[in-house]
PDB file of C-alpha atoms in Angstrom:
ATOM      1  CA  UNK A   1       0.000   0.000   0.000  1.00 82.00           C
ATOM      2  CA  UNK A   2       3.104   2.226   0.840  1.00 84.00           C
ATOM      3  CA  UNK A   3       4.369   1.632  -2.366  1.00 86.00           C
ATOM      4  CA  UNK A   4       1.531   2.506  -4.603  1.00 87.00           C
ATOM      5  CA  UNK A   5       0.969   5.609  -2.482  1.00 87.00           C
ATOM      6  CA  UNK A   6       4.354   6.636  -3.132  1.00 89.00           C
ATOM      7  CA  UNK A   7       3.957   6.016  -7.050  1.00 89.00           C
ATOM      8  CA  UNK A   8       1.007   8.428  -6.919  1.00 91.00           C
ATOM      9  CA  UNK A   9       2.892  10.734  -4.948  1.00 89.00           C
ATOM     10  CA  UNK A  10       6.000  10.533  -7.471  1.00 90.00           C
ATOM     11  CA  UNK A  11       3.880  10.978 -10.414  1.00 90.00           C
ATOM     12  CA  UNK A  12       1.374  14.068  -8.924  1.00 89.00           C
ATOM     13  CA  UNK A  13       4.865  15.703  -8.403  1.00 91.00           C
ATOM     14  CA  UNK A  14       5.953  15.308 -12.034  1.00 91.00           C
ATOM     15  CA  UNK A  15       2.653  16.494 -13.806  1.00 90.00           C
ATOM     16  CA  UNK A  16       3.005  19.599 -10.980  1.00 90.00           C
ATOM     17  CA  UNK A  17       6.365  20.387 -12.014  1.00 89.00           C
ATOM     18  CA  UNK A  18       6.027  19.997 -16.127  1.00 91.00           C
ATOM     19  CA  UNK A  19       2.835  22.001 -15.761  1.00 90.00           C
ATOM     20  CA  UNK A  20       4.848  24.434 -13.520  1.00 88.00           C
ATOM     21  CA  UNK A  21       7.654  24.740 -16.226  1.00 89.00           C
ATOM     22  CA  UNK A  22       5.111  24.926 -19.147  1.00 90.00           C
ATOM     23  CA  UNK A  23       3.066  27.954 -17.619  1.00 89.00           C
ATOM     24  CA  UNK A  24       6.872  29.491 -16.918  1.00 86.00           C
ATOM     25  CA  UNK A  25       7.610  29.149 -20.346  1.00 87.00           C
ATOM     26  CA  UNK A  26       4.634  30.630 -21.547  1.00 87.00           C
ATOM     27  CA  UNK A  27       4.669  33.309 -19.563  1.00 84.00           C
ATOM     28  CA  UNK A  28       8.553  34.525 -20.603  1.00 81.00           C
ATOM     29  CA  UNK A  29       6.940  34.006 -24.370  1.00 81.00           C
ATOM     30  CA  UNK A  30       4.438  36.463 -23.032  1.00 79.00           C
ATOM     31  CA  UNK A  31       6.851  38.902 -21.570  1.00 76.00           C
ATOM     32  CA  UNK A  32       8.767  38.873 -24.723  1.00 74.00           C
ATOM     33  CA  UNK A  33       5.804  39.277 -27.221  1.00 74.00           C
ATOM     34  CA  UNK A  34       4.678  42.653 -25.117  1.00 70.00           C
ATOM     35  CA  UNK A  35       8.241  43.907 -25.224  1.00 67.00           C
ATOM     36  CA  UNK A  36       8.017  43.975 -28.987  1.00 68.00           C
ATOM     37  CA  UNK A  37       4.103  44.938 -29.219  1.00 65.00           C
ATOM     38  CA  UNK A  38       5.613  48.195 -27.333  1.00 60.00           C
ATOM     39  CA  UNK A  39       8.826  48.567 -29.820  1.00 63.00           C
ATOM     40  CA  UNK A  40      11.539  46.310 -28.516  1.00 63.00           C
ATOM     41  CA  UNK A  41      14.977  47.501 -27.060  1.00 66.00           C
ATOM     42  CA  UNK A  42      15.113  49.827 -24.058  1.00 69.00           C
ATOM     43  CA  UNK A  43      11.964  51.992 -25.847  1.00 67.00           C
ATOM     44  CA  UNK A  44       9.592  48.671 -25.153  1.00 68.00           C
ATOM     45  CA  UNK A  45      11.587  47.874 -22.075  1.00 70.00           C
ATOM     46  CA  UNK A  46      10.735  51.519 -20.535  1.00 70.00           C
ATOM     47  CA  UNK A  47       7.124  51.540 -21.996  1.00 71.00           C
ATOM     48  CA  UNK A  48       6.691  47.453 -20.692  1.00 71.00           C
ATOM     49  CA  UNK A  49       7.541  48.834 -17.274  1.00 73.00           C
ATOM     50  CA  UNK A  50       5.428  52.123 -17.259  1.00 71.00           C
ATOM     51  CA  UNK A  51       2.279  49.439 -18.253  1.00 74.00           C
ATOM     52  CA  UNK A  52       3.266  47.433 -15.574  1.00 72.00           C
ATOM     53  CA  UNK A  53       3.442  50.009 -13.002  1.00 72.00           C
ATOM     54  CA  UNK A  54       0.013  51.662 -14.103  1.00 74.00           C
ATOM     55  CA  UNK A  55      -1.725  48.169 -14.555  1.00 81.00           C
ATOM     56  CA  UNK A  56      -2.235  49.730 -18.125  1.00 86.00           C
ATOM     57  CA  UNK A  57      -1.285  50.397 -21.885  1.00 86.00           C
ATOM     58  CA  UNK A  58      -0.769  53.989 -23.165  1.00 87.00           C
ATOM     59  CA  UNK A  59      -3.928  52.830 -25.829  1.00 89.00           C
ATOM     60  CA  UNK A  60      -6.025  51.826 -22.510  1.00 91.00           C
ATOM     61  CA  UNK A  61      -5.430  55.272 -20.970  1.00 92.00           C
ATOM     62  CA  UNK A  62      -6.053  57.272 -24.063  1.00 94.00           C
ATOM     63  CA  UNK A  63      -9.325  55.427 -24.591  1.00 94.00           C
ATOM     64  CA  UNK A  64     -10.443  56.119 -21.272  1.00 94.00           C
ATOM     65  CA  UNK A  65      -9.433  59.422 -21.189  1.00 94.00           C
ATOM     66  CA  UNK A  66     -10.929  59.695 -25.082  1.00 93.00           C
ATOM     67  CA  UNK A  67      -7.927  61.687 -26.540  1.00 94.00           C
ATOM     68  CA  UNK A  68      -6.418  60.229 -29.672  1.00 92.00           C
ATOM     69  CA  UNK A  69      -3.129  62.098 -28.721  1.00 90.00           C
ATOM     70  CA  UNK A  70      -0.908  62.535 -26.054  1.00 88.00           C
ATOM     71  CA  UNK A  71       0.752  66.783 -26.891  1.00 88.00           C
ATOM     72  CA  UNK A  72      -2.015  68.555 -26.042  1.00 90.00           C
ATOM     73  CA  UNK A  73      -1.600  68.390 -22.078  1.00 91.00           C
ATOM     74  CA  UNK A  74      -4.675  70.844 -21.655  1.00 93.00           C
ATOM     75  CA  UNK A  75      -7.142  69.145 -23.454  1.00 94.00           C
ATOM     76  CA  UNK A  76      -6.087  65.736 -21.640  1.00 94.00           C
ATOM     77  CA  UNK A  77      -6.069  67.569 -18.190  1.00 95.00           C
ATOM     78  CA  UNK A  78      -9.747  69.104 -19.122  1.00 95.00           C
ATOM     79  CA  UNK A  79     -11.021  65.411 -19.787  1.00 95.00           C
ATOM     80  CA  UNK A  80      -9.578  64.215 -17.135  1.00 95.00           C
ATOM     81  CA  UNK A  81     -11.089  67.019 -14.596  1.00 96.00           C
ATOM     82  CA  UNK A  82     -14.730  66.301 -16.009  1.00 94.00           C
ATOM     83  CA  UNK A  83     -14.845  62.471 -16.097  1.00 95.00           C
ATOM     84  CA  UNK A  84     -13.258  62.437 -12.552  1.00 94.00           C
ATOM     85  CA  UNK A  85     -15.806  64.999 -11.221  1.00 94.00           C
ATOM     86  CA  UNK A  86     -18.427  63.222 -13.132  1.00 93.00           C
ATOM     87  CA  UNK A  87     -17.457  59.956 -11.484  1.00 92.00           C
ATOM     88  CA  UNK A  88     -17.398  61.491  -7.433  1.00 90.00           C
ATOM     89  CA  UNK A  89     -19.172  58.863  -5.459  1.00 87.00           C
ATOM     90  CA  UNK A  90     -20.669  61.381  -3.727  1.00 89.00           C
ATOM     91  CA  UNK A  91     -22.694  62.632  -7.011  1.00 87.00           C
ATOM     92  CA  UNK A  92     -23.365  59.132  -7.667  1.00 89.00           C
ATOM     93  CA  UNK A  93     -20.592  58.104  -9.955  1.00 89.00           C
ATOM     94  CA  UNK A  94     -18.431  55.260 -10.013  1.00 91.00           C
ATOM     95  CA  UNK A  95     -15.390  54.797  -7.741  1.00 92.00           C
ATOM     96  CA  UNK A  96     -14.177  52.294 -10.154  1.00 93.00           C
ATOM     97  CA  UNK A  97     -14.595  54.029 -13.481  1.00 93.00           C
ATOM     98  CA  UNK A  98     -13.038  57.072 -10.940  1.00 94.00           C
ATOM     99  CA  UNK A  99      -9.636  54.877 -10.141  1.00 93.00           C
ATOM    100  CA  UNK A 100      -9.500  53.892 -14.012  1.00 93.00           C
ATOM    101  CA  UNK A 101      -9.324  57.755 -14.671  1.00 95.00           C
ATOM    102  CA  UNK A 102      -7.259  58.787 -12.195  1.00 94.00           C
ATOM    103  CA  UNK A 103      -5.096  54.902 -13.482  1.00 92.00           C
ATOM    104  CA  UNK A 104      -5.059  57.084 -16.952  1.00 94.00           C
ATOM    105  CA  UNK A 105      -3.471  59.756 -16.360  1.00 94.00           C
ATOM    106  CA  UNK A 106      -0.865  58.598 -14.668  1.00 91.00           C
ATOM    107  CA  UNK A 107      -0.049  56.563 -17.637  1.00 91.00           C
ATOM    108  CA  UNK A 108      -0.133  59.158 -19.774  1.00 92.00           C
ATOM    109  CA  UNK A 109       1.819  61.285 -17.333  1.00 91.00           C
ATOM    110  CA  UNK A 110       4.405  58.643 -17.451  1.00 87.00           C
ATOM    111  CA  UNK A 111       4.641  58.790 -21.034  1.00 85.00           C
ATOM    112  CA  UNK A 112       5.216  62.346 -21.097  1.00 87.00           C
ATOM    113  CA  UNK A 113       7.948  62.189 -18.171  1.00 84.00           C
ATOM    114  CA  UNK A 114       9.997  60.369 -20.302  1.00 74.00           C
ATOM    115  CA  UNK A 115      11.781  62.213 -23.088  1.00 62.00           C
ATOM    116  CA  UNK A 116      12.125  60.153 -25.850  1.00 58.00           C
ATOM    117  CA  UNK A 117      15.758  59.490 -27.126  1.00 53.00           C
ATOM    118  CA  UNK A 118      16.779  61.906 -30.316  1.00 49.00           C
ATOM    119  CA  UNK A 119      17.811  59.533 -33.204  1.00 47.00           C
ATOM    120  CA  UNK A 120      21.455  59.677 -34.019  1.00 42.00           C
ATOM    121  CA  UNK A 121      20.978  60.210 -37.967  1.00 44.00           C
ATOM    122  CA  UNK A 122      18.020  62.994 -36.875  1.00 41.00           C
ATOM    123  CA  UNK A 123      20.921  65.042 -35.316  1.00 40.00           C
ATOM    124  CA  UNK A 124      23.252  65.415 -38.192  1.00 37.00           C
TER     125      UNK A 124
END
């Protein structure tokens, strides 16, 4: 009896581990595919981490904030004044739809904090 519990204790062990390694493997596929989506080298590196920090993409936070894009800081700072007003529990809004504002524009402030590197052959 010891010995077939053993077997089955073996075995549960293996299919763990392999699924372990397989959901490890698809994840770093994953990891890889958004750091490419977002432009590869340290430009998808820097942009992977700013959509990891905010829990969203720069797309996601200029949907939400409904700007198509990012230069015009007063426009995005005007939509972003309304739709978190509009969204104050205490008026009735939603405190979720409010965290996914405030959630895009720090996204977008991100973005903006971050100069973007001048291309070699631009400089010449």
């Amino acid at each position: 009896m010891a010995k077939y519990l053993a077997q089955i204790l073996v075995a549960g062990t293996q299919v763990v581990g392999r699924a372990f390694a397989r959901a490890l493997k698809q994840e770093y596929a994953a990891s890889q595919q958004a750091a490419q989506r977002a432009g590869g080298g340290r430009k998808g590196a820097r942009r992977a981490a700013a959509d990891t920090a905010t829990g969203m993409t720069l797309q996601e936070a200029k949907q939400i904030l409904n700007v198509s894009e990012i230069t015009d800081k007063e426009l995005i700072q005007s939509k972003y004044d309304h739709l978190f007003n509009v969204n104050e529990k205490s008026k009735g809004g939603s405190f979720y739809i409010q965290s996914k504002v405030i959630r895009a524009k720090e996204r977008i402030d991100m973005e903006l904090s971050n100069p973007q590197p001048k291309n070699k052959k631009e400089e010449t």
